[in-house]
Amino acid sequence: MAASFQTQILSVLGSKTKYLMELKKTFARPLMQLAVKAIELEHIEEGVLERISKKYNIPEDHIDEYYFAILTILKTYLRLQCHILKPTEFKQCLEELRLAPDCIEDLSSVIYGPKQSYLLSGLIQRTKFNPQLISCRWRVDITISSNILNRVLEPNIIMEWIFNTGECVTFELSLAKFHQLRHTIATILVELQALERHNIFKTIHSS
């Protein structure tokens, strides 16, 4: 779970990961408070990032990146439902991403503090989660006898998907369809990662 959490952060931030190591407690704390408000769906005053930029004499585009980085950490944790991720593991992940120790402590206090349930509730309301895939099992079946000659010895993939709602779906794929499914999922993931790096996506998060 710790590896998945860290991988997701790196995937979303991409080259912007460098902003994590630039975070300082003085200006990171108000950005964390702002991120919490955004997740909890509280009203955020217009121009608040600009005011933080002026107060700490930091370029506004840098403040935008710092805010996005903090929001990414919080939302990634909540989306992955990393409740089994121990505080020590959470801190170690952020240490490896080269965050300052005091920023790590503040983020840990947010994640593991009394607001955790409210944060998760706010994120669910905002994103309207669809059922999540929690288990995928598969096996290969090979037809050794068939009335259709071109299907003899042709492998098929039998897949069983289990969702967090308890629903279990079993289906069969030809080898060609399996590769098509794999390619489609990989394409969607790449496109989502590109979308989350886009400036307009950060604007939507902070609205």
Coordinates of C-alpha atoms in Angstrom, one line a residue:
M1 CA 0.0 0.0 0.0
A2 CA 2.8 2.4 0.8
A3 CA 4.4 1.8 -2.6
S4 CA 1.1 2.4 -4.3
F5 CA 0.6 5.6 -2.4
Q6 CA 4.0 6.9 -3.4
T7 CA 3.7 5.8 -7.0
Q8 CA 0.4 7.6 -7.4
I9 CA 1.8 10.8 -6.1
L10 CA 4.8 10.6 -8.4
S11 CA 2.5 9.7 -11.3
V12 CA 0.2 12.7 -10.8
L13 CA 3.0 15.3 -10.1
G14 CA 5.5 14.1 -12.6
S15 CA 8.2 16.6 -13.1
K16 CA 6.5 18.9 -10.5
T17 CA 7.6 16.5 -7.7
K18 CA 10.5 19.0 -7.3
Y19 CA 8.1 21.4 -5.6
L20 CA 7.6 19.0 -2.7
M21 CA 11.2 19.5 -1.5
E22 CA 10.7 23.3 -1.6
L23 CA 7.8 23.3 0.8
K24 CA 8.4 25.2 4.0
K25 CA 6.3 25.1 7.2
T26 CA 5.6 28.8 7.2
F27 CA 3.7 28.9 4.0
A28 CA 2.8 25.2 3.7
R29 CA 0.5 25.3 6.8
P30 CA -2.0 27.9 5.3
L31 CA -1.9 25.9 2.0
M32 CA -2.8 22.7 4.0
Q33 CA -5.7 24.5 5.7
L34 CA -6.9 25.6 2.3
A35 CA -6.6 22.1 0.9
V36 CA -8.6 20.7 3.8
K37 CA -11.3 23.3 3.1
A38 CA -11.4 22.4 -0.5
I39 CA -11.9 18.7 0.3
E40 CA -14.5 19.4 2.9
L41 CA -16.4 21.5 0.4
E42 CA -16.2 24.6 2.5
H43 CA -16.3 28.1 0.9
I44 CA -13.0 29.4 -0.2
E45 CA -12.6 33.1 -0.7
E46 CA -11.6 34.3 -4.1
G47 CA -7.9 35.3 -4.5
V48 CA -6.7 33.5 -1.3
L49 CA -3.7 32.0 -3.1
E50 CA -2.7 35.4 -4.4
R51 CA -2.8 36.8 -0.9
I52 CA -0.6 33.9 0.4
S53 CA 1.8 34.7 -2.4
K54 CA 2.1 38.3 -1.5
K55 CA 2.3 37.6 2.3
Y56 CA 5.3 35.3 1.9
N57 CA 6.8 37.0 -1.1
I58 CA 6.6 33.9 -3.3
P59 CA 5.7 34.0 -7.0
E60 CA 2.0 33.1 -7.4
D61 CA 2.8 30.3 -9.9
H62 CA 5.0 28.7 -7.3
I63 CA 2.2 29.0 -4.7
D64 CA -0.1 27.3 -7.2
E65 CA 2.3 24.4 -7.6
Y66 CA 2.8 24.0 -3.8
Y67 CA -0.9 24.0 -3.2
F68 CA -1.5 21.4 -5.9
A69 CA 1.3 19.2 -4.4
I70 CA -0.3 19.3 -0.9
L71 CA -3.8 18.7 -2.3
T72 CA -2.4 15.7 -4.3
I73 CA -0.9 14.1 -1.2
L74 CA -4.2 14.5 0.8
K75 CA -6.5 13.4 -2.0
T76 CA -4.2 10.5 -3.1
Y77 CA -4.3 9.1 0.5
L78 CA -8.1 9.4 0.7
R79 CA -8.8 8.1 -2.8
L80 CA -6.7 5.0 -2.2
Q81 CA -8.3 4.6 1.2
C82 CA -4.9 4.0 2.8
H83 CA -6.4 3.6 6.3
I84 CA -4.1 0.5 6.8
L85 CA -1.1 2.7 6.0
K86 CA 0.6 3.3 9.4
P87 CA 1.7 6.8 10.3
T88 CA 5.3 5.7 10.2
E89 CA 4.9 4.3 6.7
F90 CA 3.1 7.5 5.6
K91 CA 6.0 9.7 7.0
Q92 CA 8.6 7.4 5.4
C93 CA 6.9 7.8 2.0
L94 CA 7.1 11.6 2.3
E95 CA 10.6 11.5 3.5
E96 CA 11.6 9.6 0.4
L97 CA 9.9 12.4 -1.6
R98 CA 12.2 14.8 0.3
L99 CA 9.6 16.8 2.2
A100 CA 10.8 18.8 5.1
P101 CA 10.3 17.0 8.5
D102 CA 8.0 19.8 9.9
C103 CA 5.8 19.7 6.8
I104 CA 5.6 15.9 7.1
E105 CA 4.5 16.2 10.7
D106 CA 1.8 18.8 9.7
L107 CA 0.5 16.5 6.9
S108 CA 0.5 13.5 9.2
S109 CA -1.6 15.5 11.8
V110 CA -4.1 16.3 9.1
I111 CA -4.3 12.7 7.8
Y112 CA -4.4 10.9 11.1
G113 CA -6.2 13.6 13.1
P114 CA -9.9 13.9 14.0
K115 CA -10.7 15.4 10.6
Q116 CA -9.9 12.2 8.7
S117 CA -13.5 11.0 8.5
Y118 CA -14.8 14.4 7.4
L119 CA -12.1 14.6 4.7
L120 CA -13.1 11.2 3.3
S121 CA -16.8 12.1 3.5
G122 CA -16.2 15.4 1.6
L123 CA -14.2 13.7 -1.1
I124 CA -16.8 11.0 -1.6
Q125 CA -19.5 13.7 -1.9
R126 CA -17.5 15.6 -4.4
T127 CA -16.3 12.7 -6.6
K128 CA -19.2 10.3 -6.3
F129 CA -17.1 7.2 -6.3
N130 CA -18.1 4.3 -8.5
P131 CA -17.7 0.8 -7.2
Q132 CA -14.0 0.0 -6.8
L133 CA -12.2 -3.1 -8.1
I134 CA -10.7 -4.8 -5.1
S135 CA -9.8 -8.2 -6.5
C136 CA -9.0 -9.6 -10.0
R137 CA -8.5 -13.3 -10.6
W138 CA -7.9 -14.9 -13.9
R139 CA -7.0 -18.2 -15.6
V140 CA -6.2 -19.4 -19.1
D141 CA -8.5 -22.0 -20.7
I142 CA -7.5 -23.8 -23.9
T143 CA -10.0 -25.4 -26.2
I144 CA -8.6 -28.8 -27.2
S145 CA -11.7 -29.9 -29.2
S146 CA -14.2 -27.9 -31.1
N147 CA -16.5 -28.1 -34.1
I148 CA -14.9 -24.9 -35.3
L149 CA -11.4 -25.9 -36.4
N150 CA -9.9 -22.4 -36.0
R151 CA -10.7 -22.4 -32.3
V152 CA -8.8 -25.6 -31.5
L153 CA -6.0 -25.0 -29.1
E154 CA -6.9 -21.3 -29.0
P155 CA -6.4 -19.8 -25.4
N156 CA -9.1 -17.8 -23.7
I157 CA -8.8 -15.7 -20.6
I158 CA -11.4 -16.2 -17.9
M159 CA -11.5 -13.2 -15.5
E160 CA -13.3 -12.7 -12.2
W161 CA -13.6 -9.2 -10.9
I162 CA -14.8 -8.5 -7.3
F163 CA -15.9 -5.0 -6.4
N164 CA -16.1 -3.3 -3.0
T165 CA -19.9 -3.5 -3.2
G166 CA -19.6 -7.3 -3.0
E167 CA -20.6 -7.8 -6.7
C168 CA -18.6 -10.5 -8.5
V169 CA -18.4 -10.4 -12.3
T170 CA -17.0 -13.3 -14.4
F171 CA -16.4 -13.0 -18.1
E172 CA -14.4 -14.6 -20.9
L173 CA -12.0 -12.9 -23.3
S174 CA -10.2 -14.1 -26.4
L175 CA -6.4 -13.4 -26.4
A176 CA -7.0 -10.5 -28.8
K177 CA -9.7 -9.0 -26.7
F178 CA -7.6 -9.3 -23.6
H179 CA -4.8 -7.3 -25.2
Q180 CA -7.3 -4.8 -26.4
L181 CA -8.6 -4.4 -22.8
R182 CA -5.1 -4.1 -21.5
H183 CA -4.2 -1.4 -24.0
T184 CA -7.5 0.5 -23.3
I185 CA -6.9 0.6 -19.6
A186 CA -3.2 1.7 -20.1
T187 CA -4.4 4.5 -22.4
I188 CA -7.0 5.8 -19.9
L189 CA -4.5 5.9 -17.1
V190 CA -2.0 7.9 -19.2
E191 CA -4.7 10.3 -20.2
L192 CA -5.9 10.8 -16.6
Q193 CA -2.4 11.4 -15.5
A194 CA -1.9 14.1 -18.2
L195 CA -5.3 15.7 -17.2
E196 CA -4.3 15.9 -13.5
R197 CA -1.1 17.7 -14.4
H198 CA -3.0 20.4 -16.4
N199 CA -3.4 23.8 -15.0
I200 CA -7.2 23.8 -15.5
F201 CA -7.4 20.7 -13.3
K202 CA -5.7 22.6 -10.4
T203 CA -8.2 25.4 -10.9
I204 CA -11.1 23.0 -10.6
H205 CA -9.6 21.4 -7.4
S206 CA -9.3 24.8 -5.7
S207 CA -12.7 26.1 -6.7

